[in-house]
CSV table of C-alpha atoms and ligand atoms in Angstrom, one decimal:
chain,number,residue,atom,x,y,z
A,1127,MET,CA,-25.3,-91.0,-164.1
A,1128,LYS,CA,-22.7,-91.7,-166.8
A,1129,LEU,CA,-22.0,-90.6,-170.4
A,1130,ILE,CA,-21.0,-93.5,-172.6
A,1131,THR,CA,-19.3,-92.5,-175.8
A,1132,ALA,CA,-18.5,-95.2,-178.4
A,1133,ILE,CA,-16.5,-94.9,-181.6
A,1134,ILE,CA,-17.5,-97.7,-183.9
A,1135,GLN,CA,-17.2,-98.8,-187.6
A,1136,PRO,CA,-19.9,-97.2,-189.7
A,1137,ASP,CA,-21.0,-100.6,-191.0
A,1138,ARG,CA,-22.0,-101.6,-187.5
A,1139,LEU,CA,-24.3,-98.7,-186.7
A,1140,ASP,CA,-27.6,-100.4,-187.6
A,1141,HIS,CA,-26.7,-103.6,-185.8
A,1142,VAL,CA,-25.6,-101.7,-182.7
A,1143,ARG,CA,-28.7,-99.5,-182.7
A,1144,GLU,CA,-31.0,-102.6,-183.0
A,1145,ALA,CA,-29.2,-104.4,-180.2
A,1146,LEU,CA,-29.5,-101.3,-177.9
A,1147,ILE,CA,-33.2,-101.1,-178.5
A,1148,GLN,CA,-33.6,-104.8,-177.7
A,1149,ALA,CA,-31.7,-104.1,-174.5
A,1150,ASP,CA,-34.2,-101.2,-173.7
A,1151,ILE,CA,-31.5,-98.5,-174.2
A,1152,THR,CA,-33.8,-96.2,-176.3
A,1153,ARG,CA,-32.1,-92.8,-176.3
A,1154,ILE,CA,-29.0,-92.0,-178.4
A,1155,THR,CA,-27.1,-89.3,-180.1
A,1156,VAL,CA,-25.1,-90.2,-183.3
A,1157,SER,CA,-22.3,-88.2,-185.0
A,1158,ARG,CA,-20.2,-88.8,-188.1
A,1159,VAL,CA,-16.5,-88.4,-187.2
A,1160,THR,CA,-13.2,-89.6,-188.5
A,1161,GLY,CA,-10.2,-91.0,-186.6
A,1162,HIS,CA,-7.6,-93.6,-186.3
A,1163,GLY,CA,-6.3,-95.9,-183.5
A,1164,ARG,CA,-2.8,-97.0,-183.0
A,1165,GLN,CA,-0.8,-96.9,-186.2
A,1166,GLU,CA,-0.4,-100.5,-187.3
A,1167,ASP,CA,2.6,-99.8,-189.6
A,1168,ILE,CA,4.4,-96.6,-188.8
A,1169,GLU,CA,5.4,-95.0,-192.1
A,1170,TYR,CA,8.3,-92.7,-192.4
A,1171,TYR,CA,9.0,-90.0,-195.0
A,1172,ARG,CA,12.5,-88.5,-194.8
A,1173,GLY,CA,13.0,-89.9,-191.4
A,1174,GLN,CA,9.7,-88.4,-190.0
A,1175,LYS,CA,6.7,-90.4,-188.9
A,1176,ILE,CA,3.7,-89.8,-191.1
A,1177,ALA,CA,0.2,-89.3,-189.7
A,1178,PRO,CA,-2.1,-92.1,-190.8
A,1179,ASN,CA,-5.2,-91.3,-192.9
A,1180,LEU,CA,-8.3,-90.3,-191.0
A,1181,LEU,CA,-11.0,-93.0,-191.5
A,1182,PRO,CA,-14.8,-92.5,-191.3
A,1183,LYS,CA,-16.2,-93.6,-187.9
A,1184,VAL,CA,-19.5,-93.2,-186.1
A,1185,ARG,CA,-19.7,-91.7,-182.6
A,1186,LEU,CA,-22.5,-92.7,-180.3
A,1187,ASP,CA,-23.3,-90.8,-177.1
A,1188,ILE,CA,-25.6,-92.4,-174.6
A,1189,ALA,CA,-26.4,-91.0,-171.2
A,1190,VAL,CA,-27.6,-93.6,-168.7
A,1191,ASN,CA,-28.3,-94.1,-165.0
A,1192,ASP,CA,-25.5,-96.1,-163.2
A,1193,GLN,CA,-27.4,-99.4,-163.3
A,1194,PHE,CA,-27.5,-99.4,-167.1
A,1195,VAL,CA,-23.8,-98.8,-167.7
A,1196,ASN,CA,-22.8,-102.5,-167.9
A,1197,VAL,CA,-25.7,-103.6,-170.2
A,1198,THR,CA,-25.0,-100.6,-172.5
A,1199,VAL,CA,-21.3,-101.3,-172.7
A,1200,ASP,CA,-21.7,-105.1,-173.1
A,1201,THR,CA,-24.4,-104.6,-175.8
A,1202,ILE,CA,-22.2,-102.2,-177.8
A,1203,VAL,CA,-19.1,-104.4,-177.5
A,1204,ALA,CA,-21.0,-107.5,-178.7
A,1205,ALA,CA,-22.8,-105.7,-181.6
A,1206,ALA,CA,-19.9,-103.5,-182.8
A,1207,ARG,CA,-17.3,-106.3,-182.9
A,1208,HIS,CA,-16.6,-108.0,-186.3
A,1209,GLU,CA,-16.7,-111.8,-185.7
A,1210,SER,CA,-14.0,-112.6,-183.1
A,1211,GLY,CA,-12.6,-109.0,-183.3
A,1212,GLU,CA,-10.8,-107.0,-185.9
A,1213,ILE,CA,-8.3,-104.2,-185.6
A,1214,GLY,CA,-10.2,-100.9,-185.7
A,1215,ASP,CA,-13.5,-102.3,-184.2
A,1216,GLY,CA,-13.7,-99.4,-181.9
A,1217,LYS,CA,-13.4,-97.9,-178.4
A,1218,ILE,CA,-15.8,-97.0,-175.6
A,1219,PHE,CA,-15.2,-94.1,-173.1
A,1220,ILE,CA,-17.2,-93.6,-169.9
A,1221,THR,CA,-17.3,-90.2,-168.3
A,1222,PRO,CA,-19.1,-88.9,-165.2
A,1223,LEU,CA,-22.4,-87.1,-165.8
A,1224,GLU,CA,-23.3,-84.7,-163.0
A,1225,GLU,CA,-26.7,-83.5,-164.2
A,1226,CYS,CA,-29.3,-84.0,-166.9
A,1227,VAL,CA,-32.2,-81.8,-167.9
A,1228,ARG,CA,-35.3,-82.7,-170.0
A,1229,ILE,CA,-36.0,-79.4,-171.8
A,1230,ARG,CA,-39.7,-80.1,-172.4
A,1231,THR,CA,-40.5,-80.4,-168.7
A,1232,ASN,CA,-37.4,-78.9,-166.9
A,1233,GLU,CA,-37.1,-82.3,-165.1
A,1234,ARG,CA,-33.6,-83.0,-163.6
A,1235,GLY,CA,-31.5,-86.0,-162.7
A,1236,GLY,CA,-32.1,-89.7,-163.2
A,1237,SER,CA,-35.7,-89.5,-164.3
A,1238,ALA,CA,-34.7,-86.9,-167.0
A,1239,ILE,CA,-32.1,-89.1,-168.6
B,1234,MET,CA,-15.7,-75.4,-164.4
B,1235,LYS,CA,-18.4,-77.3,-166.2
B,1236,LEU,CA,-19.1,-78.5,-169.7
B,1237,ILE,CA,-22.7,-78.0,-170.7
B,1238,THR,CA,-23.8,-80.1,-173.7
B,1239,ALA,CA,-27.3,-79.5,-175.1
B,1240,ILE,CA,-29.0,-81.4,-177.9
B,1241,ILE,CA,-31.7,-79.2,-179.4
B,1242,GLN,CA,-34.1,-79.1,-182.4
B,1243,PRO,CA,-32.3,-77.5,-185.4
B,1244,ASP,CA,-35.1,-74.9,-185.8
B,1245,ARG,CA,-34.3,-73.5,-182.3
B,1246,LEU,CA,-30.5,-72.9,-182.9
B,1247,ASP,CA,-30.7,-69.2,-183.9
B,1248,HIS,CA,-33.1,-68.4,-181.0
B,1249,VAL,CA,-30.9,-70.2,-178.5
B,1250,ARG,CA,-27.8,-68.5,-179.8
B,1251,GLU,CA,-29.3,-65.1,-179.5
B,1252,ALA,CA,-30.7,-65.8,-176.0
B,1253,LEU,CA,-27.2,-66.9,-174.9
B,1254,ILE,CA,-25.6,-63.8,-176.2
B,1255,GLN,CA,-28.2,-61.6,-174.4
B,1256,ALA,CA,-27.2,-63.5,-171.2
B,1257,ASP,CA,-23.5,-62.8,-171.9
B,1258,ILE,CA,-22.7,-66.4,-172.7
B,1259,THR,CA,-20.5,-65.6,-175.7
B,1260,ARG,CA,-18.5,-68.8,-176.5
B,1261,ILE,CA,-20.0,-71.9,-178.0
B,1262,THR,CA,-19.2,-74.9,-180.2
B,1263,VAL,CA,-22.0,-76.3,-182.4
B,1264,SER,CA,-22.2,-79.7,-184.2
B,1265,ARG,CA,-24.8,-81.3,-186.5
B,1266,VAL,CA,-25.7,-84.7,-185.1
B,1267,THR,CA,-28.7,-87.1,-185.3
B,1268,GLY,CA,-30.5,-88.9,-182.6
B,1269,HIS,CA,-33.7,-89.9,-180.9
B,1270,GLY,CA,-35.1,-89.9,-177.4
B,1271,ARG,CA,-37.5,-92.4,-175.9
B,1272,GLN,CA,-39.4,-94.2,-178.6
B,1273,GLU,CA,-43.0,-92.9,-178.5
B,1274,ASP,CA,-44.5,-95.9,-180.2
B,1275,ILE,CA,-42.5,-99.0,-180.2
B,1276,GLU,CA,-42.7,-100.7,-183.5
B,1277,TYR,CA,-42.3,-104.4,-184.0
B,1278,TYR,CA,-41.2,-106.4,-187.1
B,1279,ARG,CA,-41.5,-110.1,-186.7
B,1280,GLY,CA,-41.6,-109.8,-183.0
B,1281,GLN,CA,-38.5,-107.7,-182.7
B,1282,LYS,CA,-38.5,-104.0,-181.7
B,1283,ILE,CA,-37.3,-101.8,-184.5
B,1284,ALA,CA,-34.9,-98.9,-183.9
B,1285,PRO,CA,-36.5,-95.5,-184.6
B,1286,ASN,CA,-35.2,-93.2,-187.3
B,1287,LEU,CA,-32.3,-90.9,-186.5
B,1288,LEU,CA,-33.5,-87.3,-186.7
B,1289,PRO,CA,-31.4,-84.3,-187.3
B,1290,LYS,CA,-30.4,-82.5,-184.1
B,1291,VAL,CA,-28.0,-79.7,-183.1
B,1292,ARG,CA,-25.4,-80.2,-180.4
B,1293,LEU,CA,-24.1,-77.2,-178.4
B,1294,ASP,CA,-21.0,-77.4,-176.2
B,1295,ILE,CA,-20.5,-74.6,-173.8
B,1296,ALA,CA,-17.7,-74.5,-171.2
B,1297,VAL,CA,-18.4,-72.2,-168.3
B,1298,ASN,CA,-17.2,-71.3,-164.8
B,1299,ASP,CA,-19.4,-72.7,-162.0
B,1300,GLN,CA,-21.4,-69.4,-161.4
B,1301,PHE,CA,-22.6,-69.4,-165.0
B,1302,VAL,CA,-24.0,-73.0,-165.0
B,1303,ASN,CA,-27.5,-72.0,-163.9
B,1304,VAL,CA,-28.0,-69.1,-166.3
B,1305,THR,CA,-26.7,-71.1,-169.2
B,1306,VAL,CA,-29.0,-74.0,-168.5
B,1307,ASP,CA,-32.0,-71.8,-167.8
B,1308,THR,CA,-31.4,-69.8,-171.0
B,1309,ILE,CA,-31.1,-72.9,-173.1
B,1310,VAL,CA,-34.3,-74.5,-171.6
B,1311,ALA,CA,-36.3,-71.3,-172.1
B,1312,ALA,CA,-35.1,-70.7,-175.7
B,1313,ALA,CA,-35.0,-74.3,-177.0
B,1314,ARG,CA,-38.5,-75.2,-175.8
B,1315,HIS,CA,-41.4,-75.0,-178.2
B,1316,GLU,CA,-44.3,-73.1,-176.5
B,1317,SER,CA,-45.2,-75.1,-173.4
B,1318,GLY,CA,-43.0,-78.0,-174.4
B,1319,GLU,CA,-43.1,-80.6,-177.1
B,1320,ILE,CA,-41.8,-84.2,-177.2
B,1321,GLY,CA,-38.3,-84.1,-178.7
B,1322,ASP,CA,-37.4,-80.5,-177.5
B,1323,GLY,CA,-34.1,-81.8,-176.2
B,1324,LYS,CA,-31.8,-82.6,-173.4
B,1325,ILE,CA,-28.9,-81.0,-171.5
B,1326,PHE,CA,-26.0,-82.8,-170.0
B,1327,ILE,CA,-23.6,-81.3,-167.4
B,1328,THR,CA,-20.1,-82.8,-167.0
B,1329,PRO,CA,-17.1,-81.8,-164.9
B,1330,LEU,CA,-14.4,-79.8,-166.6
B,1331,GLU,CA,-11.0,-80.1,-164.9
B,1332,GLU,CA,-8.9,-77.8,-167.0
B,1333,CYS,CA,-9.2,-75.3,-169.9
B,1334,VAL,CA,-6.4,-73.8,-172.0
B,1335,ARG,CA,-6.5,-70.8,-174.3
B,1336,ILE,CA,-4.2,-71.8,-177.1
B,1337,ARG,CA,-3.2,-68.2,-178.1
B,1338,THR,CA,-1.8,-67.3,-174.7
B,1339,ASN,CA,-1.4,-70.7,-173.0
B,1340,GLU,CA,-3.6,-69.3,-170.1
B,1341,ARG,CA,-5.2,-71.9,-167.9
B,1342,GLY,CA,-8.3,-72.3,-165.7
B,1343,GLY,CA,-11.3,-70.1,-165.2
B,1344,SER,CA,-9.9,-67.0,-167.0
B,1345,ALA,CA,-9.1,-69.2,-170.1
B,1346,ILE,CA,-12.7,-70.4,-170.4
C,493,MET,CA,-7.3,-91.3,-167.6
C,494,LYS,CA,-8.3,-88.0,-169.2
C,495,LEU,CA,-10.2,-87.0,-172.2
C,496,ILE,CA,-8.6,-84.0,-174.0
C,497,THR,CA,-10.8,-82.1,-176.4
C,498,ALA,CA,-9.3,-79.4,-178.5
C,499,ILE,CA,-11.1,-77.0,-180.8
C,500,ILE,CA,-8.6,-75.7,-183.4
C,501,GLN,CA,-8.5,-73.8,-186.7
C,502,PRO,CA,-9.1,-76.1,-189.6
C,503,ASP,CA,-5.9,-75.0,-191.4
C,504,ARG,CA,-3.8,-76.3,-188.4
C,505,LEU,CA,-5.2,-79.9,-188.4
C,506,ASP,CA,-2.5,-81.5,-190.5
C,507,HIS,CA,0.3,-79.8,-188.5
C,508,VAL,CA,-1.3,-80.8,-185.2
C,509,ARG,CA,-1.8,-84.3,-186.3
C,510,GLU,CA,1.9,-84.7,-187.4
C,511,ALA,CA,3.1,-83.1,-184.2
C,512,LEU,CA,1.0,-85.6,-182.1
C,513,ILE,CA,2.4,-88.5,-184.1
C,514,GLN,CA,6.0,-87.3,-183.5
C,515,ALA,CA,5.1,-87.1,-179.8
C,516,ASP,CA,3.8,-90.7,-179.9
C,517,ILE,CA,0.2,-89.8,-179.4
C,518,THR,CA,-1.2,-92.1,-182.0
C,519,ARG,CA,-4.9,-92.3,-181.4
C,520,ILE,CA,-7.4,-89.5,-182.2
C,521,THR,CA,-11.0,-88.8,-183.1
C,522,VAL,CA,-11.7,-85.7,-185.4
C,523,SER,CA,-15.0,-83.9,-186.0
C,524,ARG,CA,-16.0,-80.9,-188.1
C,525,VAL,CA,-17.8,-78.4,-185.9
C,526,THR,CA,-18.5,-74.7,-186.0
C,527,GLY,CA,-18.2,-72.1,-183.2
C,528,HIS,CA,-17.1,-68.8,-182.0
C,529,GLY,CA,-15.1,-67.6,-179.0
C,530,ARG,CA,-15.6,-64.2,-177.2
C,531,GLN,CA,-17.2,-61.7,-179.5
C,532,GLU,CA,-14.4,-59.3,-180.5
C,533,ASP,CA,-16.8,-56.5,-181.5
C,534,ILE,CA,-20.3,-56.8,-180.1
C,535,GLU,CA,-22.7,-55.8,-182.8
C,536,TYR,CA,-26.1,-54.4,-182.0
C,537,TYR,CA,-29.3,-54.4,-184.1
C,538,ARG,CA,-32.2,-52.3,-182.7
C,539,GLY,CA,-30.5,-52.3,-179.3
C,540,GLN,CA,-30.1,-56.1,-179.1
C,541,LYS,CA,-26.8,-57.8,-179.2
C,542,ILE,CA,-26.4,-60.0,-182.4
C,543,ALA,CA,-25.0,-63.5,-182.2
C,544,PRO,CA,-21.7,-63.7,-184.2
C,545,ASN,CA,-21.4,-66.0,-187.2
C,546,LEU,CA,-20.5,-69.6,-186.6
C,547,LEU,CA,-17.0,-70.3,-188.1
C,548,PRO,CA,-15.7,-73.7,-189.2
C,549,LYS,CA,-13.5,-75.4,-186.6
C,550,VAL,CA,-12.0,-78.8,-186.1
C,551,ARG,CA,-12.6,-80.8,-182.9
C,552,LEU,CA,-10.0,-83.3,-181.7
C,553,ASP,CA,-10.8,-85.8,-179.0
C,554,ILE,CA,-7.9,-87.7,-177.5
C,555,ALA,CA,-8.1,-90.1,-174.6
C,556,VAL,CA,-4.8,-90.6,-172.7
C,557,ASN,CA,-3.4,-92.0,-169.5
C,558,ASP,CA,-2.5,-89.3,-166.9
C,559,GLN,CA,1.2,-89.2,-167.7
C,560,PHE,CA,0.5,-88.2,-171.3
C,561,VAL,CA,-1.8,-85.2,-170.5
C,562,ASN,CA,1.0,-82.6,-170.4
C,563,VAL,CA,2.8,-83.7,-173.6
C,564,THR,CA,-0.6,-83.9,-175.5
C,565,VAL,CA,-1.7,-80.4,-174.4
C,566,ASP,CA,1.7,-78.8,-175.0
C,567,THR,CA,2.0,-80.4,-178.4
C,568,ILE,CA,-1.5,-79.2,-179.4
C,569,VAL,CA,-0.8,-75.7,-178.1
C,570,ALA,CA,2.5,-75.4,-179.9
C,571,ALA,CA,1.2,-76.8,-183.2
C,572,ALA,CA,-2.2,-75.2,-183.3
C,573,ARG,CA,-1.0,-71.6,-182.5
C,574,HIS,CA,-0.4,-69.2,-185.4
C,575,GLU,CA,3.0,-67.6,-185.0
C,576,SER,CA,2.9,-65.8,-181.6
C,577,GLY,CA,-0.8,-66.4,-181.2
C,578,GLU,CA,-3.9,-65.1,-183.0
C,579,ILE,CA,-7.4,-64.5,-181.8
C,580,GLY,CA,-9.4,-67.6,-182.5
C,581,ASP,CA,-6.5,-70.0,-182.3
C,582,GLY,CA,-8.5,-72.3,-180.1
C,583,LYS,CA,-9.3,-73.9,-176.8
C,584,ILE,CA,-8.4,-77.2,-175.0
C,585,PHE,CA,-10.7,-78.9,-172.5
C,586,ILE,CA,-9.7,-81.7,-170.1
C,587,THR,CA,-12.3,-83.9,-168.6
C,588,PRO,CA,-12.1,-87.0,-166.3
C,589,LEU,CA,-12.3,-90.4,-168.1
C,590,GLU,CA,-13.5,-93.2,-165.8
C,591,GLU,CA,-13.2,-96.2,-168.0
C,592,CYS,CA,-12.1,-97.1,-171.5
C,593,VAL,CA,-12.9,-100.3,-173.4
C,594,ARG,CA,-11.2,-101.8,-176.5
C,595,ILE,CA,-14.1,-103.4,-178.4
C,596,ARG,CA,-11.9,-105.9,-180.2
C,597,THR,CA,-10.6,-107.5,-177.0
C,598,ASN,CA,-12.9,-106.2,-174.3
C,599,GLU,CA,-9.8,-104.9,-172.5
C,600,ARG,CA,-10.4,-102.2,-169.9
C,601,GLY,CA,-8.5,-99.3,-168.4
C,602,GLY,CA,-5.2,-97.8,-169.1
C,603,SER,CA,-4.0,-100.5,-171.5
C,604,ALA,CA,-7.2,-100.2,-173.6
C,605,ILE,CA,-6.7,-96.5,-174.2
D,1674,ATP,N1,-7.2,-93.0,-177.2
D,1674,ATP,C1,-8.1,-92.6,-178.1
D,1674,ATP,N2,-8.5,-91.3,-178.2
D,1674,ATP,C2,-9.4,-90.9,-179.0
D,1674,ATP,N3,-10.0,-91.6,-180.0
D,1674,ATP,C3,-9.7,-92.9,-180.0
D,1674,ATP,C4,-8.7,-93.5,-179.1
D,1674,ATP,N4,-8.6,-94.8,-179.3
D,1674,ATP,C5,-9.5,-95.1,-180.3
D,1674,ATP,N5,-10.1,-93.9,-180.7
D,1674,ATP,C6,-11.1,-93.8,-181.8
D,1674,ATP,O1,-11.7,-95.1,-182.0
D,1674,ATP,C7,-11.5,-95.5,-183.3
D,1674,ATP,C8,-11.3,-97.0,-183.3
D,1674,ATP,O2,-10.1,-97.2,-182.6
D,1674,ATP,P1,-9.4,-98.7,-182.7
D,1674,ATP,O3,-10.5,-99.7,-182.5
D,1674,ATP,O4,-8.6,-98.8,-183.9
D,1674,ATP,O5,-8.5,-98.6,-181.4
D,1674,ATP,P2,-7.1,-99.3,-181.1
D,1674,ATP,O6,-6.7,-98.9,-179.7
D,1674,ATP,O7,-6.2,-99.0,-182.3
D,1674,ATP,O8,-7.5,-100.9,-181.0
D,1674,ATP,P3,-7.3,-102.1,-182.1
D,1674,ATP,O9,-5.9,-102.6,-181.8
D,1674,ATP,O10,-8.4,-103.0,-181.8
D,1674,ATP,O11,-7.4,-101.5,-183.5
D,1674,ATP,C9,-10.4,-94.7,-183.8
D,1674,ATP,O12,-10.5,-94.5,-185.3
D,1674,ATP,C10,-10.6,-93.3,-183.1
D,1674,ATP,O13,-11.5,-92.6,-183.8
D,1675,ATP,N1,-30.1,-90.4,-172.6
D,1675,ATP,C1,-29.7,-89.8,-173.8
D,1675,ATP,N2,-28.5,-90.1,-174.3
D,1675,ATP,C2,-28.0,-89.6,-175.4
D,1675,ATP,N3,-28.7,-88.7,-176.1
D,1675,ATP,C3,-29.9,-88.3,-175.7
D,1675,ATP,C4,-30.5,-88.9,-174.5
D,1675,ATP,N4,-31.7,-88.3,-174.3
D,1675,ATP,C5,-31.9,-87.5,-175.3
D,1675,ATP,N5,-30.8,-87.5,-176.2
D,1675,ATP,C6,-30.6,-86.7,-177.4
D,1675,ATP,O1,-31.5,-85.6,-177.3
D,1675,ATP,C7,-32.4,-85.5,-178.4
D,1675,ATP,C8,-33.7,-85.1,-177.9
D,1675,ATP,O2,-34.2,-86.0,-176.9
D,1675,ATP,P1,-35.7,-85.8,-176.4
D,1675,ATP,O3,-36.0,-84.4,-176.2
D,1675,ATP,O4,-36.6,-86.5,-177.3
D,1675,ATP,O5,-35.6,-86.6,-175.0
D,1675,ATP,P2,-36.7,-87.5,-174.3
D,1675,ATP,O6,-36.1,-88.1,-173.0
D,1675,ATP,O7,-37.3,-88.5,-175.3
D,1675,ATP,O8,-37.8,-86.4,-173.8
D,1675,ATP,P3,-39.3,-86.1,-174.4
D,1675,ATP,O9,-40.2,-87.0,-173.7
D,1675,ATP,O10,-39.5,-84.6,-174.1
D,1675,ATP,O11,-39.2,-86.3,-175.9
D,1675,ATP,C9,-32.4,-87.0,-178.9
D,1675,ATP,O12,-32.8,-87.0,-180.3
D,1675,ATP,C10,-31.0,-87.4,-178.6
D,1675,ATP,O13,-30.2,-87.0,-179.7
D,1676,ATP,N1,-16.0,-71.6,-173.4
D,1676,ATP,C1,-16.2,-72.3,-174.6
D,1676,ATP,N2,-17.2,-73.2,-174.7
D,1676,ATP,C2,-17.3,-73.9,-175.8
D,1676,ATP,N3,-16.6,-73.7,-176.9
D,1676,ATP,C3,-15.6,-72.8,-176.8
D,1676,ATP,C4,-15.3,-72.1,-175.7
D,1676,ATP,N4,-14.3,-71.2,-175.9
D,1676,ATP,C5,-13.9,-71.5,-177.1
D,1676,ATP,N5,-14.6,-72.5,-177.7
D,1676,ATP,C6,-14.5,-73.0,-179.1
D,1676,ATP,O1,-13.1,-72.8,-179.5
D,1676,ATP,C7,-13.1,-72.1,-180.7
D,1676,ATP,C8,-11.9,-71.1,-180.6
D,1676,ATP,O2,-12.1,-70.3,-179.5
D,1676,ATP,P1,-11.2,-69.0,-179.4
D,1676,ATP,O3,-9.8,-69.4,-179.6
D,1676,ATP,O4,-11.7,-67.8,-180.2
D,1676,ATP,O5,-11.4,-68.7,-177.8
D,1676,ATP,P2,-11.3,-67.3,-177.1
D,1676,ATP,O6,-11.6,-67.5,-175.6
D,1676,ATP,O7,-12.2,-66.3,-177.8
D,1676,ATP,O8,-9.8,-66.9,-177.2
D,1676,ATP,P3,-9.1,-65.8,-178.1
D,1676,ATP,O9,-9.2,-64.5,-177.4
D,1676,ATP,O10,-7.6,-66.3,-178.3
D,1676,ATP,O11,-9.8,-65.7,-179.5
D,1676,ATP,C9,-14.5,-71.3,-180.7
D,1676,ATP,O12,-14.8,-71.1,-182.1
D,1676,ATP,C10,-15.4,-72.4,-180.1
D,1676,ATP,O13,-15.8,-73.3,-181.1
D,1677,MG,MG1,-6.7,-99.7,-184.2
D,1678,MG,MG1,-38.3,-87.8,-177.0
D,1679,MG,MG1,-11.8,-65.8,-179.8
């Protein structure tokens, strides 16, 4: 099992959600965050680098069984990208998921995901 | 060390927090998120599946030493569940935690958790 | 690759962000969360322990290649700590990161981070 965390542009949320549903990825957690990627133009003030502004982003967390990792990642990449790709389009992180529990039934593992 | 992440119904937050304190799990991070689980009734619009509404949820993150994983999970399951279990009661994810640092003291590992 | 998650006091966010930029850690995701650490004075009501109030905190998530873990953690510890350290200064968690994808280019791994 893996946990897929994606940081995307807020204007792509609906499109990404629809694409995931079409791909049968039907469970998701969404958070409003802020962030920035690599600073395009480093600004200086009195010789010190200045931290760039934090921009609104959307964080998606999706737990999946291993065989769904590729379709989930590919679906997010395709749906989150603006045309042929723009700076700031986002990032996806994949981390190991050791266990998963459905609270209603106390089920564990892949069938609880 | 493990990181336990639970997504629960907002109306269960106080009850879960109290149950965790009774069980001596005294450190927690809480976020307001939205999400949905498996779509109960798949809706279609012009032949396309529609993404379900995002519902308000509460995310709990709790880092614990290995011997506290079971009590933490069992306490959350028991306190987050509505009566004998309702659809949408929530999900728990367990991920590996490699290191932990208490900022005040720069302590590391299990005693810093 | 590692995912570094820090929970800090909100009044330290700007200082931590500037220190990270000086240290050439230029990508970050920031969330507003609430939480509490170990309960300093356990309060009782009718013989039951009471859950402490949830206090506003800031969560930082920073994905880095392995050789940047130490500088990232040390920079956060130094910049987040109040003087010689105060209760509630915060916590850092390090988790394994298996894969990383830049959405714009579909790049993978360490160069996508
Ligand atoms: N290494 C990282 N650690 C934590 N968050 C990150 C990281 N890289 C990106 N993010 C998050 O993802 C958002 C989008 O990042 P972005 O797409 O700008 O990445 P980038 O590496 O700068 O790529 P690009 O050159 O395409 O802009 C950021 O605002 C931030 O919230
Ligand atoms: N696989 C998953 N990935 C990411 N978030 C999830 C996942 N499963 C559940 N969640 C989060 O947990 C919340 C509660 O999920 P829910 O309890 O409805 O799960 P479920 O698998 O549909 O189980 P049930 O049949 O009991 O409803 C969702 O709204 C979502 O935020
Ligand atoms: N084990 C943990 N699990 C989840 N979140 C935690 C944990 N420990 C700390 N946090 C988060 O970090 C914030 C700051 O924690 P804090 O610095 O008070 O930790 P502490 O262990 O009580 O150390 P101190 O004795 O220095 O206060 C908390 O409000 C909480 O959001
Ligand atoms: Mg960028
Ligand atoms: Mg459900
Ligand atoms: Mg504390």
